[in-house]
Amino acid sequence: SLPDDLLASLKTSAAAPLTTLDRESIKRVMVVINPVSGIERPILRPLNSALRDAGFAWDVAVTHGSGDAERLAAAAALDGYD
């Protein structure tokens, strides 16, 4: 699992009121995960807990190669994710 300080930070960030550029409330998010970068720790359970508790509907996409994160983020924006 994630370290307590990182989990607390994630929950605090998710609970903060977030808005889009036009000041609409963010409700639906796509989380893009790059499994090759960073530290090897489980992330889905803490993400689910923090985002669910904050009232977000969310999905996850996993990168597999160079440029995937940009493509996934662009596709999510086109699909109506905030």
PDB file of N, CA and C in Angstrom:
ATOM      1  N   SER A   1       0.833  -1.191   0.000  1.00  0.00           N
ATOM      2  CA  SER A   1       0.000   0.000   0.000  1.00  0.00           C
ATOM      3  C   SER A   1       0.873   1.247   0.000  1.00  0.00           C
ATOM      4  N   LEU A   2       0.230   2.392  -0.180  1.00  0.00           N
ATOM      5  CA  LEU A   2       0.955   3.654  -0.212  1.00  0.00           C
ATOM      6  C   LEU A   2       1.361   4.085   1.190  1.00  0.00           C
ATOM      7  N   PRO A   3       2.456   4.841   1.290  1.00  0.00           N
ATOM      8  CA  PRO A   3       2.833   5.385   2.597  1.00  0.00           C
ATOM      9  C   PRO A   3       1.705   6.278   3.131  1.00  0.00           C
ATOM     10  N   ASP A   4       1.557   6.348   4.436  1.00  0.00           N
ATOM     11  CA  ASP A   4       0.473   7.117   5.051  1.00  0.00           C
ATOM     12  C   ASP A   4       0.468   8.572   4.615  1.00  0.00           C
ATOM     13  N   ASP A   5       1.649   9.205   4.507  1.00  0.00           N
ATOM     14  CA  ASP A   5       1.692  10.615   4.126  1.00  0.00           C
ATOM     15  C   ASP A   5       1.235  10.826   2.683  1.00  0.00           C
ATOM     16  N   LEU A   6       1.577   9.908   1.792  1.00  0.00           N
ATOM     17  CA  LEU A   6       1.151  10.016   0.404  1.00  0.00           C
ATOM     18  C   LEU A   6      -0.351   9.771   0.284  1.00  0.00           C
ATOM     19  N   LEU A   7      -0.870   8.803   1.010  1.00  0.00           N
ATOM     20  CA  LEU A   7      -2.305   8.528   1.003  1.00  0.00           C
ATOM     21  C   LEU A   7      -3.081   9.718   1.567  1.00  0.00           C
ATOM     22  N   ALA A   8      -2.597  10.302   2.649  1.00  0.00           N
ATOM     23  CA  ALA A   8      -3.260  11.475   3.239  1.00  0.00           C
ATOM     24  C   ALA A   8      -3.258  12.637   2.259  1.00  0.00           C
ATOM     25  N   SER A   9      -2.157  12.831   1.565  1.00  0.00           N
ATOM     26  CA  SER A   9      -2.067  13.897   0.569  1.00  0.00           C
ATOM     27  C   SER A   9      -3.048  13.669  -0.575  1.00  0.00           C
ATOM     28  N   LEU A  10      -3.159  12.437  -1.035  1.00  0.00           N
ATOM     29  CA  LEU A  10      -4.093  12.092  -2.099  1.00  0.00           C
ATOM     30  C   LEU A  10      -5.527  12.368  -1.666  1.00  0.00           C
ATOM     31  N   LYS A  11      -5.888  11.967  -0.451  1.00  0.00           N
ATOM     32  CA  LYS A  11      -7.246  12.197   0.042  1.00  0.00           C
ATOM     33  C   LYS A  11      -7.531  13.689   0.201  1.00  0.00           C
ATOM     34  N   THR A  12      -6.567  14.451   0.690  1.00  0.00           N
ATOM     35  CA  THR A  12      -6.749  15.893   0.842  1.00  0.00           C
ATOM     36  C   THR A  12      -6.933  16.556  -0.512  1.00  0.00           C
ATOM     37  N   SER A  13      -6.115  16.177  -1.473  1.00  0.00           N
ATOM     38  CA  SER A  13      -6.221  16.751  -2.818  1.00  0.00           C
ATOM     39  C   SER A  13      -7.550  16.413  -3.462  1.00  0.00           C
ATOM     40  N   ALA A  14      -7.996  15.189  -3.321  1.00  0.00           N
ATOM     41  CA  ALA A  14      -9.259  14.764  -3.933  1.00  0.00           C
ATOM     42  C   ALA A  14     -10.454  15.442  -3.281  1.00  0.00           C
ATOM     43  N   ALA A  15     -10.347  15.783  -2.009  1.00  0.00           N
ATOM     44  CA  ALA A  15     -11.456  16.404  -1.303  1.00  0.00           C
ATOM     45  C   ALA A  15     -11.566  17.899  -1.583  1.00  0.00           C
ATOM     46  N   ALA A  16     -10.500  18.512  -2.088  1.00  0.00           N
ATOM     47  CA  ALA A  16     -10.529  19.943  -2.382  1.00  0.00           C
ATOM     48  C   ALA A  16     -11.475  20.207  -3.548  1.00  0.00           C
ATOM     49  N   PRO A  17     -12.221  21.310  -3.493  1.00  0.00           N
ATOM     50  CA  PRO A  17     -13.127  21.595  -4.608  1.00  0.00           C
ATOM     51  C   PRO A  17     -12.337  21.897  -5.881  1.00  0.00           C
ATOM     52  N   LEU A  18     -12.570  21.108  -6.897  1.00  0.00           N
ATOM     53  CA  LEU A  18     -11.882  21.283  -8.165  1.00  0.00           C
ATOM     54  C   LEU A  18     -12.872  21.759  -9.203  1.00  0.00           C
ATOM     55  N   THR A  19     -12.400  22.642 -10.083  1.00  0.00           N
ATOM     56  CA  THR A  19     -13.263  23.124 -11.151  1.00  0.00           C
ATOM     57  C   THR A  19     -12.495  23.130 -12.459  1.00  0.00           C
ATOM     58  N   THR A  20     -13.259  23.106 -13.545  1.00  0.00           N
ATOM     59  CA  THR A  20     -12.666  23.224 -14.864  1.00  0.00           C
ATOM     60  C   THR A  20     -12.352  24.690 -15.120  1.00  0.00           C
ATOM     61  N   LEU A  21     -11.773  24.996 -16.274  1.00  0.00           N
ATOM     62  CA  LEU A  21     -11.439  26.379 -16.601  1.00  0.00           C
ATOM     63  C   LEU A  21     -12.677  27.279 -16.634  1.00  0.00           C
ATOM     64  N   ASP A  22     -13.836  26.719 -16.983  1.00  0.00           N
ATOM     65  CA  ASP A  22     -15.058  27.528 -16.997  1.00  0.00           C
ATOM     66  C   ASP A  22     -15.813  27.441 -15.663  1.00  0.00           C
ATOM     67  N   ARG A  23     -15.099  27.036 -14.619  1.00  0.00           N
ATOM     68  CA  ARG A  23     -15.588  27.001 -13.240  1.00  0.00           C
ATOM     69  C   ARG A  23     -16.732  26.012 -12.996  1.00  0.00           C
ATOM     70  N   GLU A  24     -16.841  25.023 -13.869  1.00  0.00           N
ATOM     71  CA  GLU A  24     -17.786  23.937 -13.654  1.00  0.00           C
ATOM     72  C   GLU A  24     -17.146  22.938 -12.692  1.00  0.00           C
ATOM     73  N   SER A  25     -17.947  22.319 -11.848  1.00  0.00           N
ATOM     74  CA  SER A  25     -17.420  21.305 -10.936  1.00  0.00           C
ATOM     75  C   SER A  25     -16.928  20.093 -11.711  1.00  0.00           C
ATOM     76  N   ILE A  26     -15.791  19.584 -11.295  1.00  0.00           N
ATOM     77  CA  ILE A  26     -15.252  18.369 -11.902  1.00  0.00           C
ATOM     78  C   ILE A  26     -15.964  17.177 -11.271  1.00  0.00           C
ATOM     79  N   LYS A  27     -16.533  16.328 -12.103  1.00  0.00           N
ATOM     80  CA  LYS A  27     -17.271  15.172 -11.626  1.00  0.00           C
ATOM     81  C   LYS A  27     -16.707  13.852 -12.145  1.00  0.00           C
ATOM     82  N   ARG A  28     -16.152  13.875 -13.349  1.00  0.00           N
ATOM     83  CA  ARG A  28     -15.738  12.633 -14.012  1.00  0.00           C
ATOM     84  C   ARG A  28     -14.278  12.765 -14.439  1.00  0.00           C
ATOM     85  N   VAL A  29     -13.436  11.890 -13.933  1.00  0.00           N
ATOM     86  CA  VAL A  29     -12.014  11.984 -14.229  1.00  0.00           C
ATOM     87  C   VAL A  29     -11.461  10.677 -14.794  1.00  0.00           C
ATOM     88  N   MET A  30     -10.466  10.818 -15.646  1.00  0.00           N
ATOM     89  CA  MET A  30      -9.705   9.688 -16.166  1.00  0.00           C
ATOM     90  C   MET A  30      -8.326   9.755 -15.529  1.00  0.00           C
ATOM     91  N   VAL A  31      -7.931   8.704 -14.868  1.00  0.00           N
ATOM     92  CA  VAL A  31      -6.610   8.621 -14.255  1.00  0.00           C
ATOM     93  C   VAL A  31      -5.723   7.836 -15.208  1.00  0.00           C
ATOM     94  N   VAL A  32      -4.628   8.459 -15.646  1.00  0.00           N
ATOM     95  CA  VAL A  32      -3.679   7.804 -16.546  1.00  0.00           C
ATOM     96  C   VAL A  32      -2.500   7.335 -15.705  1.00  0.00           C
ATOM     97  N   ILE A  33      -2.234   6.042 -15.753  1.00  0.00           N
ATOM     98  CA  ILE A  33      -1.170   5.445 -14.946  1.00  0.00           C
ATOM     99  C   ILE A  33      -0.058   4.946 -15.855  1.00  0.00           C
ATOM    100  N   ASN A  34       1.168   5.345 -15.512  1.00  0.00           N
ATOM    101  CA  ASN A  34       2.347   4.858 -16.207  1.00  0.00           C
ATOM    102  C   ASN A  34       3.032   3.867 -15.263  1.00  0.00           C
ATOM    103  N   PRO A  35       2.858   2.564 -15.502  1.00  0.00           N
ATOM    104  CA  PRO A  35       3.391   1.570 -14.566  1.00  0.00           C
ATOM    105  C   PRO A  35       4.915   1.479 -14.562  1.00  0.00           C
ATOM    106  N   VAL A  36       5.568   2.076 -15.536  1.00  0.00           N
ATOM    107  CA  VAL A  36       7.024   1.999 -15.614  1.00  0.00           C
ATOM    108  C   VAL A  36       7.695   3.084 -14.776  1.00  0.00           C
ATOM    109  N   SER A  37       7.017   4.208 -14.581  1.00  0.00           N
ATOM    110  CA  SER A  37       7.635   5.304 -13.834  1.00  0.00           C
ATOM    111  C   SER A  37       7.280   5.231 -12.360  1.00  0.00           C
ATOM    112  N   GLY A  38       8.076   5.870 -11.552  1.00  0.00           N
ATOM    113  CA  GLY A  38       7.770   5.966 -10.126  1.00  0.00           C
ATOM    114  C   GLY A  38       8.136   4.725  -9.348  1.00  0.00           C
ATOM    115  N   ILE A  39       7.547   4.633  -8.182  1.00  0.00           N
ATOM    116  CA  ILE A  39       7.826   3.527  -7.273  1.00  0.00           C
ATOM    117  C   ILE A  39       6.800   2.423  -7.475  1.00  0.00           C
ATOM    118  N   GLU A  40       7.196   1.208  -7.196  1.00  0.00           N
ATOM    119  CA  GLU A  40       6.301   0.064  -7.368  1.00  0.00           C
ATOM    120  C   GLU A  40       5.478  -0.141  -6.113  1.00  0.00           C
ATOM    121  N   ARG A  41       4.283   0.477  -6.126  1.00  0.00           N
ATOM    122  CA  ARG A  41       3.342   0.318  -5.020  1.00  0.00           C
ATOM    123  C   ARG A  41       1.945   0.239  -5.608  1.00  0.00           C
ATOM    124  N   PRO A  42       1.073  -0.515  -4.990  1.00  0.00           N
ATOM    125  CA  PRO A  42      -0.309  -0.578  -5.469  1.00  0.00           C
ATOM    126  C   PRO A  42      -0.948   0.804  -5.394  1.00  0.00           C
ATOM    127  N   ILE A  43      -1.662   1.200  -6.433  1.00  0.00           N
ATOM    128  CA  ILE A  43      -2.250   2.529  -6.475  1.00  0.00           C
ATOM    129  C   ILE A  43      -3.768   2.506  -6.621  1.00  0.00           C
ATOM    130  N   LEU A  44      -4.336   1.452  -7.190  1.00  0.00           N
ATOM    131  CA  LEU A  44      -5.767   1.467  -7.499  1.00  0.00           C
ATOM    132  C   LEU A  44      -6.662   1.509  -6.261  1.00  0.00           C
ATOM    133  N   ARG A  45      -6.344   0.752  -5.246  1.00  0.00           N
ATOM    134  CA  ARG A  45      -7.181   0.762  -4.039  1.00  0.00           C
ATOM    135  C   ARG A  45      -7.174   2.135  -3.366  1.00  0.00           C
ATOM    136  N   PRO A  46      -5.990   2.755  -3.143  1.00  0.00           N
ATOM    137  CA  PRO A  46      -6.003   4.103  -2.549  1.00  0.00           C
ATOM    138  C   PRO A  46      -6.690   5.132  -3.452  1.00  0.00           C
ATOM    139  N   LEU A  47      -6.495   5.028  -4.763  1.00  0.00           N
ATOM    140  CA  LEU A  47      -7.183   5.937  -5.684  1.00  0.00           C
ATOM    141  C   LEU A  47      -8.689   5.768  -5.566  1.00  0.00           C
ATOM    142  N   ASN A  48      -9.152   4.544  -5.571  1.00  0.00           N
ATOM    143  CA  ASN A  48     -10.583   4.285  -5.470  1.00  0.00           C
ATOM    144  C   ASN A  48     -11.153   4.873  -4.185  1.00  0.00           C
ATOM    145  N   SER A  49     -10.470   4.664  -3.103  1.00  0.00           N
ATOM    146  CA  SER A  49     -10.936   5.175  -1.812  1.00  0.00           C
ATOM    147  C   SER A  49     -11.006   6.699  -1.817  1.00  0.00           C
ATOM    148  N   ALA A  50      -9.932   7.349  -2.224  1.00  0.00           N
ATOM    149  CA  ALA A  50      -9.882   8.817  -2.189  1.00  0.00           C
ATOM    150  C   ALA A  50     -10.867   9.444  -3.169  1.00  0.00           C
ATOM    151  N   LEU A  51     -10.918   8.944  -4.390  1.00  0.00           N
ATOM    152  CA  LEU A  51     -11.789   9.545  -5.396  1.00  0.00           C
ATOM    153  C   LEU A  51     -13.260   9.236  -5.131  1.00  0.00           C
ATOM    154  N   ARG A  52     -13.558   8.041  -4.687  1.00  0.00           N
ATOM    155  CA  ARG A  52     -14.944   7.694  -4.345  1.00  0.00           C
ATOM    156  C   ARG A  52     -15.435   8.554  -3.184  1.00  0.00           C
ATOM    157  N   ASP A  53     -14.603   8.681  -2.148  1.00  0.00           N
ATOM    158  CA  ASP A  53     -14.983   9.486  -0.990  1.00  0.00           C
ATOM    159  C   ASP A  53     -15.210  10.949  -1.365  1.00  0.00           C
ATOM    160  N   ALA A  54     -14.507  11.421  -2.391  1.00  0.00           N
ATOM    161  CA  ALA A  54     -14.654  12.805  -2.847  1.00  0.00           C
ATOM    162  C   ALA A  54     -15.810  12.969  -3.831  1.00  0.00           C
ATOM    163  N   GLY A  55     -16.459  11.868  -4.198  1.00  0.00           N
ATOM    164  CA  GLY A  55     -17.626  11.949  -5.061  1.00  0.00           C
ATOM    165  C   GLY A  55     -17.350  11.952  -6.552  1.00  0.00           C
ATOM    166  N   PHE A  56     -16.150  11.562  -6.948  1.00  0.00           N
ATOM    167  CA  PHE A  56     -15.808  11.523  -8.364  1.00  0.00           C
ATOM    168  C   PHE A  56     -16.208  10.192  -8.998  1.00  0.00           C
ATOM    169  N   ALA A  57     -16.679  10.255 -10.228  1.00  0.00           N
ATOM    170  CA  ALA A  57     -16.769   9.061 -11.069  1.00  0.00           C
ATOM    171  C   ALA A  57     -15.425   9.009 -11.792  1.00  0.00           C
ATOM    172  N   TRP A  58     -14.792   7.849 -11.821  1.00  0.00           N
ATOM    173  CA  TRP A  58     -13.462   7.812 -12.421  1.00  0.00           C
ATOM    174  C   TRP A  58     -13.213   6.501 -13.123  1.00  0.00           C
ATOM    175  N   ASP A  59     -12.323   6.585 -14.080  1.00  0.00           N
ATOM    176  CA  ASP A  59     -11.850   5.429 -14.826  1.00  0.00           C
ATOM    177  C   ASP A  59     -10.333   5.494 -14.865  1.00  0.00           C
ATOM    178  N   VAL A  60      -9.726   4.401 -15.269  1.00  0.00           N
ATOM    179  CA  VAL A  60      -8.273   4.348 -15.334  1.00  0.00           C
ATOM    180  C   VAL A  60      -7.839   3.855 -16.707  1.00  0.00           C
ATOM    181  N   ALA A  61      -6.748   4.420 -17.178  1.00  0.00           N
ATOM    182  CA  ALA A  61      -6.107   3.973 -18.412  1.00  0.00           C
ATOM    183  C   ALA A  61      -4.631   3.762 -18.096  1.00  0.00           C
ATOM    184  N   VAL A  62      -4.047   2.747 -18.680  1.00  0.00           N
ATOM    185  CA  VAL A  62      -2.649   2.406 -18.406  1.00  0.00           C
ATOM    186  C   VAL A  62      -1.828   2.614 -19.672  1.00  0.00           C
ATOM    187  N   THR A  63      -0.697   3.284 -19.516  1.00  0.00           N
ATOM    188  CA  THR A  63       0.183   3.502 -20.652  1.00  0.00           C
ATOM    189  C   THR A  63       0.974   2.226 -20.948  1.00  0.00           C
ATOM    190  N   HIS A  64       1.330   2.087 -22.223  1.00  0.00           N
ATOM    191  CA  HIS A  64       2.129   0.930 -22.642  1.00  0.00           C
ATOM    192  C   HIS A  64       3.374   1.343 -23.413  1.00  0.00           C
ATOM    193  N   GLY A  65       3.434   2.617 -23.816  1.00  0.00           N
ATOM    194  CA  GLY A  65       4.584   3.053 -24.591  1.00  0.00           C
ATOM    195  C   GLY A  65       4.671   4.563 -24.656  1.00  0.00           C
ATOM    196  N   SER A  66       5.683   5.020 -25.312  1.00  0.00           N
ATOM    197  CA  SER A  66       5.951   6.441 -25.458  1.00  0.00           C
ATOM    198  C   SER A  66       4.779   7.155 -26.128  1.00  0.00           C
ATOM    199  N   GLY A  67       4.358   8.267 -25.547  1.00  0.00           N
ATOM    200  CA  GLY A  67       3.286   9.065 -26.113  1.00  0.00           C
ATOM    201  C   GLY A  67       1.886   8.624 -25.714  1.00  0.00           C
ATOM    202  N   ASP A  68       1.773   7.481 -25.037  1.00  0.00           N
ATOM    203  CA  ASP A  68       0.449   6.974 -24.651  1.00  0.00           C
ATOM    204  C   ASP A  68      -0.287   7.929 -23.714  1.00  0.00           C
ATOM    205  N   ALA A  69       0.410   8.512 -22.751  1.00  0.00           N
ATOM    206  CA  ALA A  69      -0.256   9.377 -21.772  1.00  0.00           C
ATOM    207  C   ALA A  69      -0.930  10.557 -22.468  1.00  0.00           C
ATOM    208  N   GLU A  70      -0.238  11.172 -23.407  1.00  0.00           N
ATOM    209  CA  GLU A  70      -0.829  12.300 -24.135  1.00  0.00           C
ATOM    210  C   GLU A  70      -2.036  11.853 -24.943  1.00  0.00           C
ATOM    211  N   ARG A  71      -1.921  10.731 -25.635  1.00  0.00           N
ATOM    212  CA  ARG A  71      -3.045  10.227 -26.431  1.00  0.00           C
ATOM    213  C   ARG A  71      -4.233   9.859 -25.551  1.00  0.00           C
ATOM    214  N   LEU A  72      -3.971   9.206 -24.430  1.00  0.00           N
ATOM    215  CA  LEU A  72      -5.050   8.817 -23.523  1.00  0.00           C
ATOM    216  C   LEU A  72      -5.739  10.032 -22.918  1.00  0.00           C
ATOM    217  N   ALA A  73      -4.966  11.039 -22.532  1.00  0.00           N
ATOM    218  CA  ALA A  73      -5.541  12.260 -21.965  1.00  0.00           C
ATOM    219  C   ALA A  73      -6.379  12.996 -23.007  1.00  0.00           C
ATOM    220  N   ALA A  74      -5.892  13.077 -24.238  1.00  0.00           N
ATOM    221  CA  ALA A  74      -6.647  13.734 -25.310  1.00  0.00           C
ATOM    222  C   ALA A  74      -7.941  12.988 -25.590  1.00  0.00           C
ATOM    223  N   ALA A  75      -7.876  11.678 -25.652  1.00  0.00           N
ATOM    224  CA  ALA A  75      -9.075  10.869 -25.899  1.00  0.00           C
ATOM    225  C   ALA A  75     -10.083  11.042 -24.750  1.00  0.00           C
ATOM    226  N   ALA A  76      -9.598  11.106 -23.511  1.00  0.00           N
ATOM    227  CA  ALA A  76     -10.481  11.298 -22.368  1.00  0.00           C
ATOM    228  C   ALA A  76     -11.198  12.652 -22.451  1.00  0.00           C
ATOM    229  N   ALA A  77     -10.467  13.686 -22.841  1.00  0.00           N
ATOM    230  CA  ALA A  77     -11.080  15.011 -22.989  1.00  0.00           C
ATOM    231  C   ALA A  77     -12.165  14.979 -24.058  1.00  0.00           C
ATOM    232  N   LEU A  78     -11.893  14.316 -25.159  1.00  0.00           N
ATOM    233  CA  LEU A  78     -12.884  14.206 -26.234  1.00  0.00           C
ATOM    234  C   LEU A  78     -14.097  13.377 -25.815  1.00  0.00           C
ATOM    235  N   ASP A  79     -13.887  12.436 -24.903  1.00  0.00           N
ATOM    236  CA  ASP A  79     -14.964  11.584 -24.425  1.00  0.00           C
ATOM    237  C   ASP A  79     -15.768  12.211 -23.289  1.00  0.00           C
ATOM    238  N   GLY A  80     -15.441  13.441 -22.943  1.00  0.00           N
ATOM    239  CA  GLY A  80     -16.225  14.151 -21.933  1.00  0.00           C
ATOM    240  C   GLY A  80     -15.728  14.095 -20.512  1.00  0.00           C
ATOM    241  N   TYR A  81     -14.534  13.543 -20.324  1.00  0.00           N
ATOM    242  CA  TYR A  81     -13.964  13.564 -18.970  1.00  0.00           C
ATOM    243  C   TYR A  81     -13.561  14.998 -18.645  1.00  0.00           C
ATOM    244  N   ASP A  82     -13.687  15.350 -17.368  1.00  0.00           N
ATOM    245  CA  ASP A  82     -13.321  16.689 -16.935  1.00  0.00           C
ATOM    246  C   ASP A  82     -11.825  16.834 -16.835  1.00  0.00           C
TER     247      ASP A  82
END
